[in-house]
Coordinates of C-alpha atoms (C1' of nucleotides) in Angstrom, one line a residue:
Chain F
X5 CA 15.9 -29.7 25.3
X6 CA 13.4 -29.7 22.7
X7 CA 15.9 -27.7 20.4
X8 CA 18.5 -30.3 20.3
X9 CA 16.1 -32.9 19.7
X10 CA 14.8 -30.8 16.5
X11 CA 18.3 -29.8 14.9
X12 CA 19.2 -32.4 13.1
X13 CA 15.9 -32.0 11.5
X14 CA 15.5 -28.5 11.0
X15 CA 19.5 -28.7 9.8
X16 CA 19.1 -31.5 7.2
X17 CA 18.6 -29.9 3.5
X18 CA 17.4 -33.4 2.5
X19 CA 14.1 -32.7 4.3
X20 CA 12.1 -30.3 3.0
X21 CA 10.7 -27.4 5.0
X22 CA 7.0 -26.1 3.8
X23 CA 6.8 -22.7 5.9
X24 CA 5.0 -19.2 6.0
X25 CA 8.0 -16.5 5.6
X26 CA 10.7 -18.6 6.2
X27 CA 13.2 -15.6 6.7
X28 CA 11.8 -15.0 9.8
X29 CA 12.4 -19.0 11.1
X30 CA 15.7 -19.0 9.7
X31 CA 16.6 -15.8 11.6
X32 CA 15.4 -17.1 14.6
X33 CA 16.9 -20.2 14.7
X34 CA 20.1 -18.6 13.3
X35 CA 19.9 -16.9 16.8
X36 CA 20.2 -20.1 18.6
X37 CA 22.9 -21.5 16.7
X38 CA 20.4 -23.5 14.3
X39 CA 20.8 -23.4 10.7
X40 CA 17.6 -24.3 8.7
X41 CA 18.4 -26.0 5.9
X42 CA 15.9 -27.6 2.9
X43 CA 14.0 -24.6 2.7
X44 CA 11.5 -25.6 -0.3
X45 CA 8.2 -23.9 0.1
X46 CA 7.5 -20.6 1.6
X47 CA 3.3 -20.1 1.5
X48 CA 4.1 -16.2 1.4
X49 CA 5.9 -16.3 -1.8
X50 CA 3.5 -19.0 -3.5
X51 CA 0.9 -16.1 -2.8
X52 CA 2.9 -13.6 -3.9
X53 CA 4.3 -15.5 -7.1
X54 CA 0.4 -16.3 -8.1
X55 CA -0.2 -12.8 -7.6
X56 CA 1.7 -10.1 -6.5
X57 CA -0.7 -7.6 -6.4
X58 CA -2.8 -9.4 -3.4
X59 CA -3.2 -6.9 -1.0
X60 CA -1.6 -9.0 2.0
X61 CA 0.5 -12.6 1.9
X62 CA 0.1 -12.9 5.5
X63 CA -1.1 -16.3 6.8
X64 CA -4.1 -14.8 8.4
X65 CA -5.4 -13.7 5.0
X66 CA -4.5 -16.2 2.7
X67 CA -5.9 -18.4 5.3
X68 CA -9.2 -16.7 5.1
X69 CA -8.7 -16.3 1.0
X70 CA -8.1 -19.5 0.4
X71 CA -9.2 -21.8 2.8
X72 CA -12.3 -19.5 4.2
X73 CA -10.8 -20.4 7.7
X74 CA -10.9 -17.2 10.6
X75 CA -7.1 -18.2 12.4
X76 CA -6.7 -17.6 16.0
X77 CA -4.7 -14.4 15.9
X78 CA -1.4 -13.6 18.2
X79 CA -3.3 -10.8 19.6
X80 CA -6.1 -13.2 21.2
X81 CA -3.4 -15.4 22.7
X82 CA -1.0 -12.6 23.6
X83 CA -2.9 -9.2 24.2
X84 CA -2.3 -6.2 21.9
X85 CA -0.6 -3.3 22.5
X86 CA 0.6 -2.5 26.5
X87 CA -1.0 -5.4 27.7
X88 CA 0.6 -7.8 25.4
X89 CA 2.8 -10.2 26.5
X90 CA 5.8 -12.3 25.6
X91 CA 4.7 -16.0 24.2
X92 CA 6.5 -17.5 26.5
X93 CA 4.0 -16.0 29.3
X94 CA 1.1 -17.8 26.9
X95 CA -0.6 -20.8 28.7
X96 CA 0.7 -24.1 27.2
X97 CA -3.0 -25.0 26.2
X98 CA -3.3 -22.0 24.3
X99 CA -0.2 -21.5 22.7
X100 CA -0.4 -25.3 21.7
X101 CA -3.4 -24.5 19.8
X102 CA -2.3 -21.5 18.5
X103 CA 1.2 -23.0 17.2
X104 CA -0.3 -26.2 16.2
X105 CA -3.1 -24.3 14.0
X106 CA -0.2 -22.5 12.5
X107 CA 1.3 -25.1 11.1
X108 CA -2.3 -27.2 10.0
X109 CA -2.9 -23.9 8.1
X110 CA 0.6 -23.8 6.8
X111 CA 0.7 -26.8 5.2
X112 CA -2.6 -26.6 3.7
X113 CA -2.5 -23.5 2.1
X114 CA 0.8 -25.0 0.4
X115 CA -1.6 -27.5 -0.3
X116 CA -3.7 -25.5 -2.3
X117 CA -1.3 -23.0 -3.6
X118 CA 1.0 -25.1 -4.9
X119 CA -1.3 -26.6 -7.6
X120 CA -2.1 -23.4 -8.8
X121 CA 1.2 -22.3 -9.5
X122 CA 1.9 -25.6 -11.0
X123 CA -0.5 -24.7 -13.7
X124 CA 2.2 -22.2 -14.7
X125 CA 5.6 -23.4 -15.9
X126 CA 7.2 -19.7 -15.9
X127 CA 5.7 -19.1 -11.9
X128 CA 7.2 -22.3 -11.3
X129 CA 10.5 -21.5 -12.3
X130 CA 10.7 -18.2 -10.9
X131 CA 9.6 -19.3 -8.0
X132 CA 11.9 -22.4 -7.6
X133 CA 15.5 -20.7 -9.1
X134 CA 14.9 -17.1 -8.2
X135 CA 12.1 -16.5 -4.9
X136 CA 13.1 -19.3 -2.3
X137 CA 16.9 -19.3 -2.8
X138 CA 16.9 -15.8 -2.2
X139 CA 15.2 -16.4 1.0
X140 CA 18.2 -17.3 3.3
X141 CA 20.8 -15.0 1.1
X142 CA 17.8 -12.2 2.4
X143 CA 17.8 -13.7 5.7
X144 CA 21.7 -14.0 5.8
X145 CA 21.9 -10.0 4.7
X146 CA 19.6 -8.6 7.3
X147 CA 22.2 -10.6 10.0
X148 CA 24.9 -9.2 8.5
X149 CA 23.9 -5.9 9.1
X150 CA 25.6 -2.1 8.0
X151 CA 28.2 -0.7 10.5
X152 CA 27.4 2.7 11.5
X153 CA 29.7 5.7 12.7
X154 CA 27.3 7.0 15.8
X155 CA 29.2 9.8 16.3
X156 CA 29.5 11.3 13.1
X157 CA 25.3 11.1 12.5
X158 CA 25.3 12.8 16.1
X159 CA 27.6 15.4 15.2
X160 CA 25.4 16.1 12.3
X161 CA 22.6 16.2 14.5
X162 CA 23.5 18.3 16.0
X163 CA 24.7 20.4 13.6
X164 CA 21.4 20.4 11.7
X165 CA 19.5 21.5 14.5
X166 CA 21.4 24.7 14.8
X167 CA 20.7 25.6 11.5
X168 CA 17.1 24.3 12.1
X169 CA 16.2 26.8 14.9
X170 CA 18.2 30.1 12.6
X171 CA 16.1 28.9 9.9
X172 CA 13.0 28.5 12.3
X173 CA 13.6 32.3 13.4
X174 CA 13.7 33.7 10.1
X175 CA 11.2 32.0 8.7
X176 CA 8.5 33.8 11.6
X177 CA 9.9 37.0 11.4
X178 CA 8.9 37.0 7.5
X179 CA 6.0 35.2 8.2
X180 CA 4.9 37.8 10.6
X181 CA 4.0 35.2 13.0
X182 CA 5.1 32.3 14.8
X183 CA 4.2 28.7 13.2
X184 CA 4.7 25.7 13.0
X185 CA 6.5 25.0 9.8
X186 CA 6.2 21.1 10.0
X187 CA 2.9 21.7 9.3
X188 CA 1.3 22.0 5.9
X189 CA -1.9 23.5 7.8
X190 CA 0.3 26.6 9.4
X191 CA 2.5 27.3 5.9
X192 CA -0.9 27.3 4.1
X193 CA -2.5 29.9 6.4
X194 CA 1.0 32.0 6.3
X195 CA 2.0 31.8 2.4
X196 CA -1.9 32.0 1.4
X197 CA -4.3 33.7 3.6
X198 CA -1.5 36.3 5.2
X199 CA 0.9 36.9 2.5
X200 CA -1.5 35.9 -0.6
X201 CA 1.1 34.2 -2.6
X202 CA -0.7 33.2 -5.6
X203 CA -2.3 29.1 -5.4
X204 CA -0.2 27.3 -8.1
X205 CA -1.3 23.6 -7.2
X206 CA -3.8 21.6 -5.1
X207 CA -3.6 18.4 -3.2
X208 CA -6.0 15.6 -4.0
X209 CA -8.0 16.6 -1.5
X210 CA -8.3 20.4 -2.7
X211 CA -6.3 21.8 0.0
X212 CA -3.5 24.2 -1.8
X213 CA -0.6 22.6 -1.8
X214 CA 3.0 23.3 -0.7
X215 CA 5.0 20.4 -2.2
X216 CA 8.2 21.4 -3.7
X217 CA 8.1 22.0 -7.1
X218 CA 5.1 24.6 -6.2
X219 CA 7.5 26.4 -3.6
X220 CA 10.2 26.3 -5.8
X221 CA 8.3 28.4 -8.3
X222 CA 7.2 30.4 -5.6
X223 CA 10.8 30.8 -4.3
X224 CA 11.6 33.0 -7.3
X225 CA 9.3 36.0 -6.4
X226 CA 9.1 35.7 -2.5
X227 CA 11.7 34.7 0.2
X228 CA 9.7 32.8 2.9
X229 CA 9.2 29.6 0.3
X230 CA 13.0 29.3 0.0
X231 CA 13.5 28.9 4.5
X232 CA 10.6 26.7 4.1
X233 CA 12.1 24.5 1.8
X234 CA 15.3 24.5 3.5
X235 CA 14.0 23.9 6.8
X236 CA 11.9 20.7 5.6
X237 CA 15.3 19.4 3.8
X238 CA 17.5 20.1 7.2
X239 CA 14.7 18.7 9.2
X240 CA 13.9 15.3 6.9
X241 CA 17.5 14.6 7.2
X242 CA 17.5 15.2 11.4
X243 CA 14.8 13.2 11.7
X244 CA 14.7 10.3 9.4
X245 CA 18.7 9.8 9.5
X246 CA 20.6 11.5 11.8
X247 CA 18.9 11.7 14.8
X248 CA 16.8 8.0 13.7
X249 CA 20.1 5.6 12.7
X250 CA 22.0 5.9 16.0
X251 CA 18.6 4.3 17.8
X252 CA 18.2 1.8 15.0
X253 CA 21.7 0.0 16.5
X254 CA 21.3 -3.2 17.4
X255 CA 23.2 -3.5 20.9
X256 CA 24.2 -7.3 20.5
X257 CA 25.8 -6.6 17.4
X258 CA 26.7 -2.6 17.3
X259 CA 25.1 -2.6 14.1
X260 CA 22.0 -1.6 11.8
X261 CA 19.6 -4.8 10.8
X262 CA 16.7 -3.6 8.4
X263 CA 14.4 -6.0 7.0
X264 CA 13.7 -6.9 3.5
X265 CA 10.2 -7.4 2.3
X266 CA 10.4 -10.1 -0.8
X267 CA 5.8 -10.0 -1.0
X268 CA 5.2 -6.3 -0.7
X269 CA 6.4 -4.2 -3.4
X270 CA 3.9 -5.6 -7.4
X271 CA 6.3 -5.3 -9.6
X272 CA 8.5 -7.9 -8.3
X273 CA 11.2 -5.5 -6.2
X274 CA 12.4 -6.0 -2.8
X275 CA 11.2 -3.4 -0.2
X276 CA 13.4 -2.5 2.8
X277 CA 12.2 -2.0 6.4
X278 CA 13.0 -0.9 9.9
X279 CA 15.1 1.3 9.1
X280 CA 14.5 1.9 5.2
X281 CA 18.1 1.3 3.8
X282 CA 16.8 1.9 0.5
X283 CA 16.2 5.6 0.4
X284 CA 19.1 6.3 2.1
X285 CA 20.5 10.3 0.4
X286 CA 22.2 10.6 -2.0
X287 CA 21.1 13.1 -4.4
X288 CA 22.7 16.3 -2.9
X289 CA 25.7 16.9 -0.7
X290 CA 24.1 17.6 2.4
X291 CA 22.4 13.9 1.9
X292 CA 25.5 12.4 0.7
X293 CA 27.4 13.4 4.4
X294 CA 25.0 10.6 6.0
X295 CA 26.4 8.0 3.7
X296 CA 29.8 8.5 4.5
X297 CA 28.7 7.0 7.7
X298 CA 27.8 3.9 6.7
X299 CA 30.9 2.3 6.9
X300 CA 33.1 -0.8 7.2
X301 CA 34.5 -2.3 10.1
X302 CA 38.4 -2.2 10.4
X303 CA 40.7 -3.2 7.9
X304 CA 37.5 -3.9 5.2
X305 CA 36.5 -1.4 2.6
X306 CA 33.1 -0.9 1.1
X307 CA 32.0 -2.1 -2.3
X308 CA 29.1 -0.8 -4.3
X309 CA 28.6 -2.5 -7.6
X310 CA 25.5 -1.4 -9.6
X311 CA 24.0 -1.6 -12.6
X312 CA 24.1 1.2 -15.9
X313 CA 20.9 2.2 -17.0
X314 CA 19.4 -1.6 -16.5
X315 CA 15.8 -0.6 -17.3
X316 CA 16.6 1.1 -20.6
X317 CA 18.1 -1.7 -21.5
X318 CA 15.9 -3.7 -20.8
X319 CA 13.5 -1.5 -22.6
X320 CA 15.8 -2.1 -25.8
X321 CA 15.8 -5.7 -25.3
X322 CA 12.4 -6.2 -24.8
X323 CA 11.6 -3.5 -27.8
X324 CA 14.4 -4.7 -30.4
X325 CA 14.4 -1.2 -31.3
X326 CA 17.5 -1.4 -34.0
X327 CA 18.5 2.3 -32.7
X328 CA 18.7 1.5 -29.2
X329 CA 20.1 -1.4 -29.2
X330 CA 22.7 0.0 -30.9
X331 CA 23.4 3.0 -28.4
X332 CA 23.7 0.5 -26.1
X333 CA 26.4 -1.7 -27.8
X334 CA 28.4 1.0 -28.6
X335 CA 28.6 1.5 -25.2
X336 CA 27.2 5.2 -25.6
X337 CA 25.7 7.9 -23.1
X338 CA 22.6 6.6 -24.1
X339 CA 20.7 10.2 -22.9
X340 CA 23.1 12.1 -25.2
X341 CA 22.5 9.6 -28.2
X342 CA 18.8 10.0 -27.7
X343 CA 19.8 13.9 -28.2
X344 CA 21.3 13.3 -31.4
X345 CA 18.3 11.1 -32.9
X346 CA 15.1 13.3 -31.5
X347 CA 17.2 16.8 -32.2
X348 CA 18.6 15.4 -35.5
X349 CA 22.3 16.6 -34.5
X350 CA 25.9 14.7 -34.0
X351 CA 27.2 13.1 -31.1
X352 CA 29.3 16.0 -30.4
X353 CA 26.6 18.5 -31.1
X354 CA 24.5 17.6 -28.3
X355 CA 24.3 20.6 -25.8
X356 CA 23.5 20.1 -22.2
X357 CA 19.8 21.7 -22.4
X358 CA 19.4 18.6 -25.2
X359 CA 20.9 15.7 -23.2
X360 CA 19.0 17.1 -19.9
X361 CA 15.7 17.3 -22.3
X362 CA 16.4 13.4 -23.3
X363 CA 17.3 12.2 -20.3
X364 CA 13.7 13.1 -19.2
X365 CA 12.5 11.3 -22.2
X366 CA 14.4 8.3 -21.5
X367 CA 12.6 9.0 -18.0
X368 CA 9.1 9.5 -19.6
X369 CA 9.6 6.4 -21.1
X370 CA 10.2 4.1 -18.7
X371 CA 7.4 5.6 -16.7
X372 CA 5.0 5.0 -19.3
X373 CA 5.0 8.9 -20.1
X374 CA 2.3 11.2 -21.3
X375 CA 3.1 14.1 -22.9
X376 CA 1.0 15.7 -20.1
X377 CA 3.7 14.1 -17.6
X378 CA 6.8 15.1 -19.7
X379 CA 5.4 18.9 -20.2
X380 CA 5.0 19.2 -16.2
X381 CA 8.5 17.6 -16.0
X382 CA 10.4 20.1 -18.1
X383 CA 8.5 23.0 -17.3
X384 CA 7.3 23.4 -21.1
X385 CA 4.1 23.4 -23.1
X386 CA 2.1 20.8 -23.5
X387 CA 2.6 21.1 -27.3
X388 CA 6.1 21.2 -27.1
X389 CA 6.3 17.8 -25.1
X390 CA 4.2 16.1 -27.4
X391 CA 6.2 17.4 -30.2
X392 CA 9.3 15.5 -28.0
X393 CA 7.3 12.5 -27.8
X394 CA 6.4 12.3 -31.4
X395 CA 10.2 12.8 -32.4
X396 CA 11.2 10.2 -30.5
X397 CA 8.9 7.5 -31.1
X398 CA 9.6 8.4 -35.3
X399 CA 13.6 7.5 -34.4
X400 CA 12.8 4.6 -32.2
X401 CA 9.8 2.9 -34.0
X402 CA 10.4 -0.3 -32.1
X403 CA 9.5 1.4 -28.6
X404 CA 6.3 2.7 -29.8
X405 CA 5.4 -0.6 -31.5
X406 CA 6.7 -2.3 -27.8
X407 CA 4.6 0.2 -25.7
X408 CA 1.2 -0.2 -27.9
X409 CA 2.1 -3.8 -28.2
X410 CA 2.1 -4.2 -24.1
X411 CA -1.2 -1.6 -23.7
X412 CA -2.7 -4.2 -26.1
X413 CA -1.5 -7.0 -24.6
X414 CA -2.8 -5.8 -21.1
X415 CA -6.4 -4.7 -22.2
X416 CA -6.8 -8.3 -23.7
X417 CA -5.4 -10.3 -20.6
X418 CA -5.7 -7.9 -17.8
X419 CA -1.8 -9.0 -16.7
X420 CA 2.1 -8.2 -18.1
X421 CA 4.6 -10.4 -17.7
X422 CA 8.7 -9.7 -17.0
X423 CA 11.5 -11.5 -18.9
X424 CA 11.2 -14.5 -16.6
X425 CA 7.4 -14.6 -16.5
X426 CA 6.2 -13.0 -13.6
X427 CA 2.8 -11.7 -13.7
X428 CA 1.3 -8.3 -12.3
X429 CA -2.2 -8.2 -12.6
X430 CA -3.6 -5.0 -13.5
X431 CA -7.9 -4.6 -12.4
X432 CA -8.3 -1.2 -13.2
X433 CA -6.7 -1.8 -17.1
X434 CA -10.2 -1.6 -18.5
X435 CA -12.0 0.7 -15.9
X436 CA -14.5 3.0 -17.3
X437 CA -12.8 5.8 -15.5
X438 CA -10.6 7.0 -17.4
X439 CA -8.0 8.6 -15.0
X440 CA -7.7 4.7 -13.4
X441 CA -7.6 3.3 -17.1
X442 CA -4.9 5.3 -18.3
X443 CA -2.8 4.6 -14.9
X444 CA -3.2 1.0 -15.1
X445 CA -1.6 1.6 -18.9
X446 CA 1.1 3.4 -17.7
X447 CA 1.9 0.6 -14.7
X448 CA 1.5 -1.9 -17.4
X449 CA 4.3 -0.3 -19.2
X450 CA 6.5 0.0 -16.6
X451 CA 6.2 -3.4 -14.7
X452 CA 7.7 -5.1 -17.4
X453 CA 11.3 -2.9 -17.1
X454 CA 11.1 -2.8 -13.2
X455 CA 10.1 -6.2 -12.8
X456 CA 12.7 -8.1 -15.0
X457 CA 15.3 -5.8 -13.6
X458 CA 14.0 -6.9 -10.1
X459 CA 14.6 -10.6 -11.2
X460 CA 17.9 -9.7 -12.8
X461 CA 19.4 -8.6 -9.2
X462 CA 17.7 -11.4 -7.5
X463 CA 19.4 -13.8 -9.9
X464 CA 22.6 -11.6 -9.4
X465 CA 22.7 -12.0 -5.7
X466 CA 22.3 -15.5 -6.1
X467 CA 24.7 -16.0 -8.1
X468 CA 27.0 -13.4 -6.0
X469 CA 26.2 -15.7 -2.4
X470 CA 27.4 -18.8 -4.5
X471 CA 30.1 -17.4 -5.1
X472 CA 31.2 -16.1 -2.2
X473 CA 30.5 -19.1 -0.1
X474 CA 32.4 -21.3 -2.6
X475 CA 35.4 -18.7 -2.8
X476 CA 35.5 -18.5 1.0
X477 CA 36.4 -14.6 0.6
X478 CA 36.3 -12.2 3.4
X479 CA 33.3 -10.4 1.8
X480 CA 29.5 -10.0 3.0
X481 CA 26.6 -9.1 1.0
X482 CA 25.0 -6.4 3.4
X483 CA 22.8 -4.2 1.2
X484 CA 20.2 -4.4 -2.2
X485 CA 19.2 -1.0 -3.6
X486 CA 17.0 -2.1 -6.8
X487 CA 19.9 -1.8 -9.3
X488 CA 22.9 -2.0 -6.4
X489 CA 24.6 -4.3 -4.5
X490 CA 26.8 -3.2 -1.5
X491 CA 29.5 -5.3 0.3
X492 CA 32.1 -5.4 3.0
X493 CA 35.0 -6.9 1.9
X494 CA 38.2 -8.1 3.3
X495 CA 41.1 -5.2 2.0
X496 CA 43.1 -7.9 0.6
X497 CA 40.3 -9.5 -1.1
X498 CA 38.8 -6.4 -2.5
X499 CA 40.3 -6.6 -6.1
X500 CA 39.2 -10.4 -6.5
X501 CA 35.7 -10.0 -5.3
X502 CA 35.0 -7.1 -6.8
X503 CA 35.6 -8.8 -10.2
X504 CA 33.9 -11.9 -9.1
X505 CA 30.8 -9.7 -8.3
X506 CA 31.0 -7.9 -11.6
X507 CA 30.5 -11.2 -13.9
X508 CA 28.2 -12.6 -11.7
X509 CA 25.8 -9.0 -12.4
X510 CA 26.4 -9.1 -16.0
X511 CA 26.0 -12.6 -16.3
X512 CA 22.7 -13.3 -15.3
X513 CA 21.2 -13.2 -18.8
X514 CA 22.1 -12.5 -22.1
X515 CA 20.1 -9.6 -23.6
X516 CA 20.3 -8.3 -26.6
X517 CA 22.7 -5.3 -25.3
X518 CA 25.6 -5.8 -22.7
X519 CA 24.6 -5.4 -18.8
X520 CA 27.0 -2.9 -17.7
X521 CA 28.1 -2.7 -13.8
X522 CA 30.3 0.4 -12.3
X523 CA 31.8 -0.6 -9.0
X524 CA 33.3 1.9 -6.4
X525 CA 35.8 0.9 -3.1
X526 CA 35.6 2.9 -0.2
X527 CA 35.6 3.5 3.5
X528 CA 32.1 4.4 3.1
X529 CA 29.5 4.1 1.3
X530 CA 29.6 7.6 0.1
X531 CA 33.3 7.2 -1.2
X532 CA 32.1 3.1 -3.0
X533 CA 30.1 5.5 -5.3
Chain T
dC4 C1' -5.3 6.7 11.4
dA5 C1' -5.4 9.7 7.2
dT6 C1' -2.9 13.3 4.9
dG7 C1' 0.9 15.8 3.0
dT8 C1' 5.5 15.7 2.2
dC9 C1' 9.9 13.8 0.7
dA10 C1' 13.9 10.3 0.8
dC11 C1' 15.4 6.5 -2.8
dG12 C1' 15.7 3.6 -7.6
Chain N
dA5 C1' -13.3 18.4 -19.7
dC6 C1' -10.9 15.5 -17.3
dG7 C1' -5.8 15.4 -14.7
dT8 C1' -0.9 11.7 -14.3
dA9 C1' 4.6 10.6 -14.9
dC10 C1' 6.4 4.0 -12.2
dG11 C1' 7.6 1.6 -7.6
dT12 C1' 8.5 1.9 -2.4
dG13 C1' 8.8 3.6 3.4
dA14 C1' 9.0 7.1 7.1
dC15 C1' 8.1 11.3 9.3
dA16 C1' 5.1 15.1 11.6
dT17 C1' 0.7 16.9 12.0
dG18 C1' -3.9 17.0 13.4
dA19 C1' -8.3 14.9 13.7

DNA sequence: CATGTCACG
DNA sequence: ACGTACGTGACATGA
């Protein structure tokens, strides 16, 4: 068998492997009992490292990009859509062609790519310490997979669509008519051609919109804005969660698989796939109920472990502001400290109204905030916000020298760069259009936080996978979440590994201020937080 | 396949 | 006068 003749090959780390998204090879192989080992160059991530905001780092483009060569695509081997079949069925001639081009094409675009990113030091050593070990950790989480309890999402299911169809009724008999209220369309016709509820917002495309915040304004004077916005919450959950998870199972193993994308997301963040374990609820109650069934297999408990306010710190180590840094290593609420500096009041004097208004400061900030932005935020004048935003910037001098410091820097090089180097290009950072301009300003503000928090957990998990398979705990890594890691540990191991995890998150780099990780131990996931 | 909406950090 | 908070993925609708 060709297989066995390849393994010792594919499973010796002192040969290195030049591929295009390696994950999905190591997977594969990992499915026949293969482990590939020596994984040194993935073509995606080269494309991705050299420039992350490419719109595609598939093979088939960068082929084209780069080598101005048109690949024979899987659809013209295979068919597309119900007509496609399995490679297997493939003619040998063909698929010879087609796999042998695959890896010609491979191999040169690590030809050229690789030079390229030479050119950089920084790209280099991102890409060497922090992209391509992270591959098979990745590759090694998505196998791990999330257990799920089936018949708890089903019994929520179910539940939901009761309350689904009462709201459904209700909604009709205020509307006067029946409709669909999925639709945007129908709740448009009802809420502003039959009951003339005043316009408050449009969509891009001029239509009058019935996002959220405009029915929650609306909700105060009329009832039939309130069902709607219940039924869209109830039926978001049904559809995307309850009713989706159960089907998302993987039979062979009884549990959820999604897929992380390591080129997709600019600033440097991992994306999560088929299913989307990343936007998983958690804001209200009703969300948090599909949480608690994500949970861990018998005699394991969950562990999240996440990091405090990472991209405020980050913010104050990148800044050096002398005022934040200090919130930070005195280990304050950093949102009621702001209070005190921009309201000019105590610690202790700090009323809610004041910590809520600085936590959307904080917020503003890190989003590259307008006063325009803030004002719509908090419901308040535009003067008013831009009275916040003055006051803050006069106690933190050092984050408003920072911010014009990185619009500067961006205008004059058209990229910004994280803590470890990585680039995000920004093309639209000197468009004459304004509205474009001042977006690319406020991305270029923003990449820097997101993006070296990004390599922060990616160095994290590396060190966390080192440690595990060096401890030999009864723990797996099964889930990333931007800030958090999640893990299914052994119950005897749980106090050790939890620990271990915990100085591998805060060590990763020495900032300025601490990094700061709250973990949580639970059945669920719900109960780790 | 685009649009609007909404789930997360 | 203009018109936005940064980054993602998935769903239902309706052409």
């Amino acid at each position: 068998m060709v297989l066995k003749k390849l393994q010792p090959l594919l499973e010796d780390a002192a040969r290195p492997k030049v591929g295009q998204n390696l994950k999905y090879d190591i997977n594969v192989l990992a499915n026949y009992a293969v482990q590939l080992r020596g994984v040194r160059y993935d073509t995606m991530l080269e494309s991705y490292v050299l420039d992350s905001t490419a719109s595609r780092h598939d093979m088939d483009s960068l082929a084209l990009k780069y080598l101005g060569y048109k690949t024979i695509t899987y659809e013209e081997v295979a068919g597309k859509g119900k007509n496609q079949i399995n490679f297997s069925e493939v003619p040998i001639e063909q698929a010879a062609a087609y796999a042998a081009e695959d890896a010609d094409v491979t191999l040169r675009l690590h030809e050229t790519l690789w030079p390229r990113l030479a050119e950089n030091p920084a790209l280099v050593t991102l890409f060497e310490d922090i992209e391509m070990p992270l591959v098979p950790i990745l590759a090694e989480i998505e196998r791990n997979g999330v257990r799920i309890a089936v018949d708890m999402l089903r019994a929520q299911s179910r539940e939901l669509e009761r309350r689904i169809l009462d709201i459904e009724r209700e909604a009709h008999a205020i509307g006067g008519q029946v409709f669909n209220i999925s639709s945007p369309k129908q709740i448009q016709e009802v809420l502003y051609d039959k009951l003339n509820l005043p316009v408050l917002k449009k969509t891009p495309t001029g239509q009058a919109s019935t996002a959220e915040d405009v029915l929650q304004e609306l909700a105060l004077d009329y009832p039939l804005p309130r069902l709607i916005l219940e039924y869209r919450t109830l039926s978001k959950l049904k559809s995307t969660y309850t009713d989706k998870l159960p089907e998302m199972i993987n039979p062979k193993t009884g549990r959820v698989h999604t897929s992380y994308h390591q080129a997709v997301a600019a600033t440097g963040r991992l994306s999560s796939a088929d299913p989307n374990l990343q936007n998983i609820p958690v804001r209200t109650a009703e969300g948090r109920r599909i949480r608690q069934a994500f949970i861990a297999a018998p005699g394991y408990k969950i562990l999240s472990a996440d990091y405090s306010q990472i991209e405020l710190r980050i913010m104050a180590h990148l800044s050096g502001d002398a005022g934040l840094q200090q919130a930070f290593r005195g280990n304050q609420d950093v949102h009621r400290a702001t209070a005190a500096e921009v309201f000019g009041v105590g610690l202790d004097q700090v009323t809610e109204e004041m910590r809520r208004n600085a936590k959307a400061i904080n917020f503003g900030l890190i989003y590259g905030m307008s006063a325009f932005g803030l004002a719509r935020q908090l419901k308040i004048e535009r003067a008013a916000a831009q009275a916040y935003v003055d006051l803050y910037f006069a106690r933190y001098p050092g984050v408003k020298d920072f911010m014009e410091r990185t619009r500067a820097l961006a205008h004059q090089q058209g990229y910004v760069e994280t803590l470890f180097g990585r680039r995000l290009y920004l093309t639209e950072i000197n468009a004459s259009n304004q509205v474009r301009r001042q977006a690319a300003e406020r991305a270029a503000i923003n990449a820097p936080m997101q993006g070296t928090a990004a390599d922060l957990i990616k160095r994290a998990m590396i060190a966390v996978s080192h440690w595990l398979a060096t401890s030999g705990a009864d723990a797996k890594m099964i889930m990333q979440v931007h800030d958090e890691l999640v893990f299914e540990i052994a119950e005897s191991a749980v106090d050790t590994v939890r620990e271990a995890v915990r100085a591998c998150m805060t060590g990763v780099a020495q900032l300025d201020v601490p990094l700061v990780v709250d973990t949580g131990v639970g059945d669920n996931w719900d109960q780790a937080h």
